[in-house]
């Protein structure tokens, strides 16, 4: 069964206008059943293919202080204590 633009938009939880932009840019294929763009229909397989084409692996962050999920890594308590101690010692030597 072919989907109307509004039905495809509901499935992807986007606006019909966004679906139309995807169609106009050639990223999403349609079947035109009449002379008007209102007669455009989307085959469910084409919608699935579009979604799959958008599922790309995200590049990993090069920073060692950020995890794969984009959350910062936190030092262990021992490392944090030694880092803080070193910072305090450096600050103390500057003010002396």
PDB file of C-alpha atoms in Angstrom:
ATOM      1  CA  UNK A   1       0.000   0.000   0.000  1.00  0.00           C
ATOM      2  CA  UNK A   2       1.386   3.396  -0.961  1.00  0.00           C
ATOM      3  CA  UNK A   3       1.612   6.153   1.655  1.00  0.00           C
ATOM      4  CA  UNK A   4       0.406   9.714   1.313  1.00  0.00           C
ATOM      5  CA  UNK A   5       2.914  12.440   2.136  1.00  0.00           C
ATOM      6  CA  UNK A   6       1.100  13.076   5.427  1.00  0.00           C
ATOM      7  CA  UNK A   7       1.191   9.380   6.340  1.00  0.00           C
ATOM      8  CA  UNK A   8       4.926   9.164   5.640  1.00  0.00           C
ATOM      9  CA  UNK A   9       5.418  12.300   7.759  1.00  0.00           C
ATOM     10  CA  UNK A  10       3.494  10.732  10.638  1.00  0.00           C
ATOM     11  CA  UNK A  11       5.621   7.579  10.473  1.00  0.00           C
ATOM     12  CA  UNK A  12       8.857   9.576  10.623  1.00  0.00           C
ATOM     13  CA  UNK A  13       7.405  12.081  13.096  1.00  0.00           C
ATOM     14  CA  UNK A  14       8.268  15.032  10.878  1.00  0.00           C
ATOM     15  CA  UNK A  15       6.137  17.587   9.073  1.00  0.00           C
ATOM     16  CA  UNK A  16       4.685  16.919   5.622  1.00  0.00           C
ATOM     17  CA  UNK A  17       6.727  19.929   4.501  1.00  0.00           C
ATOM     18  CA  UNK A  18       9.946  18.114   5.510  1.00  0.00           C
ATOM     19  CA  UNK A  19       8.873  15.053   3.504  1.00  0.00           C
ATOM     20  CA  UNK A  20       8.214  17.328   0.513  1.00  0.00           C
ATOM     21  CA  UNK A  21      11.724  18.815   0.881  1.00  0.00           C
ATOM     22  CA  UNK A  22      13.215  15.312   0.883  1.00  0.00           C
ATOM     23  CA  UNK A  23      11.241  14.467  -2.250  1.00  0.00           C
ATOM     24  CA  UNK A  24      12.220  17.720  -3.985  1.00  0.00           C
ATOM     25  CA  UNK A  25      15.906  17.172  -3.168  1.00  0.00           C
ATOM     26  CA  UNK A  26      15.795  13.632  -4.562  1.00  0.00           C
ATOM     27  CA  UNK A  27      16.549  11.959  -1.240  1.00  0.00           C
ATOM     28  CA  UNK A  28      13.137  10.284  -1.098  1.00  0.00           C
ATOM     29  CA  UNK A  29      11.408   8.701  -4.097  1.00  0.00           C
ATOM     30  CA  UNK A  30       7.724   9.146  -4.863  1.00  0.00           C
ATOM     31  CA  UNK A  31       5.166   7.671  -7.229  1.00  0.00           C
ATOM     32  CA  UNK A  32       3.039  10.354  -8.884  1.00  0.00           C
ATOM     33  CA  UNK A  33      -0.485   9.046  -9.488  1.00  0.00           C
ATOM     34  CA  UNK A  34      -1.844  12.215 -11.075  1.00  0.00           C
ATOM     35  CA  UNK A  35      -0.762  15.539 -12.477  1.00  0.00           C
ATOM     36  CA  UNK A  36      -0.545  17.275  -9.097  1.00  0.00           C
ATOM     37  CA  UNK A  37       2.014  16.852  -6.338  1.00  0.00           C
ATOM     38  CA  UNK A  38      -0.965  16.123  -4.084  1.00  0.00           C
ATOM     39  CA  UNK A  39      -1.172  12.800  -5.882  1.00  0.00           C
ATOM     40  CA  UNK A  40       2.364  11.819  -4.832  1.00  0.00           C
ATOM     41  CA  UNK A  41       2.642   8.577  -2.902  1.00  0.00           C
ATOM     42  CA  UNK A  42       5.601   6.934  -1.201  1.00  0.00           C
ATOM     43  CA  UNK A  43       6.252   3.225  -1.311  1.00  0.00           C
ATOM     44  CA  UNK A  44       6.976   1.882   2.196  1.00  0.00           C
ATOM     45  CA  UNK A  45      10.191   0.249   0.916  1.00  0.00           C
ATOM     46  CA  UNK A  46      11.419   3.632  -0.323  1.00  0.00           C
ATOM     47  CA  UNK A  47      10.699   5.139   3.082  1.00  0.00           C
ATOM     48  CA  UNK A  48      12.611   2.300   4.759  1.00  0.00           C
ATOM     49  CA  UNK A  49      15.521   2.718   2.330  1.00  0.00           C
ATOM     50  CA  UNK A  50      15.670   6.428   3.111  1.00  0.00           C
ATOM     51  CA  UNK A  51      15.717   5.796   6.870  1.00  0.00           C
ATOM     52  CA  UNK A  52      18.435   3.164   6.484  1.00  0.00           C
ATOM     53  CA  UNK A  53      20.517   5.523   4.356  1.00  0.00           C
ATOM     54  CA  UNK A  54      20.412   8.052   7.189  1.00  0.00           C
ATOM     55  CA  UNK A  55      21.649   5.561   9.793  1.00  0.00           C
ATOM     56  CA  UNK A  56      25.353   6.220   9.596  1.00  0.00           C
ATOM     57  CA  UNK A  57      27.839   5.579  12.338  1.00  0.00           C
ATOM     58  CA  UNK A  58      28.710   8.775  14.130  1.00  0.00           C
ATOM     59  CA  UNK A  59      32.401   9.628  14.049  1.00  0.00           C
ATOM     60  CA  UNK A  60      34.126   9.090  17.335  1.00  0.00           C
ATOM     61  CA  UNK A  61      35.439  12.108  19.143  1.00  0.00           C
ATOM     62  CA  UNK A  62      39.226  12.325  19.077  1.00  0.00           C
ATOM     63  CA  UNK A  63      39.442  13.774  22.577  1.00  0.00           C
ATOM     64  CA  UNK A  64      40.376  11.287  25.259  1.00  0.00           C
ATOM     65  CA  UNK A  65      38.335  13.218  27.806  1.00  0.00           C
ATOM     66  CA  UNK A  66      35.016  12.411  26.100  1.00  0.00           C
ATOM     67  CA  UNK A  67      33.356   9.005  25.875  1.00  0.00           C
ATOM     68  CA  UNK A  68      31.746   7.574  22.729  1.00  0.00           C
ATOM     69  CA  UNK A  69      28.400   8.935  23.908  1.00  0.00           C
ATOM     70  CA  UNK A  70      29.700  12.483  24.123  1.00  0.00           C
ATOM     71  CA  UNK A  71      29.753  12.601  27.899  1.00  0.00           C
ATOM     72  CA  UNK A  72      32.920  13.697  29.648  1.00  0.00           C
ATOM     73  CA  UNK A  73      35.033  11.121  31.389  1.00  0.00           C
ATOM     74  CA  UNK A  74      35.647  11.832  35.024  1.00  0.00           C
ATOM     75  CA  UNK A  75      38.820  11.020  36.849  1.00  0.00           C
ATOM     76  CA  UNK A  76      38.848   8.349  39.443  1.00  0.00           C
ATOM     77  CA  UNK A  77      38.986   9.605  43.006  1.00  0.00           C
ATOM     78  CA  UNK A  78      42.689   8.768  43.350  1.00  0.00           C
ATOM     79  CA  UNK A  79      43.575  10.572  40.127  1.00  0.00           C
ATOM     80  CA  UNK A  80      41.392  13.543  41.013  1.00  0.00           C
ATOM     81  CA  UNK A  81      43.027  13.820  44.420  1.00  0.00           C
ATOM     82  CA  UNK A  82      46.548  13.725  43.017  1.00  0.00           C
ATOM     83  CA  UNK A  83      45.607  16.221  40.261  1.00  0.00           C
ATOM     84  CA  UNK A  84      44.098  18.599  42.822  1.00  0.00           C
ATOM     85  CA  UNK A  85      47.095  18.207  45.111  1.00  0.00           C
ATOM     86  CA  UNK A  86      49.488  19.029  42.253  1.00  0.00           C
ATOM     87  CA  UNK A  87      47.445  22.096  41.254  1.00  0.00           C
ATOM     88  CA  UNK A  88      47.384  23.367  44.838  1.00  0.00           C
ATOM     89  CA  UNK A  89      51.142  22.887  45.150  1.00  0.00           C
ATOM     90  CA  UNK A  90      51.764  24.808  41.943  1.00  0.00           C
ATOM     91  CA  UNK A  91      49.431  27.601  43.073  1.00  0.00           C
ATOM     92  CA  UNK A  92      51.192  27.706  46.444  1.00  0.00           C
ATOM     93  CA  UNK A  93      54.626  28.025  44.886  1.00  0.00           C
ATOM     94  CA  UNK A  94      53.454  30.914  42.711  1.00  0.00           C
ATOM     95  CA  UNK A  95      52.062  32.933  45.606  1.00  0.00           C
ATOM     96  CA  UNK A  96      55.147  32.421  47.825  1.00  0.00           C
TER      97      UNK A  96
END
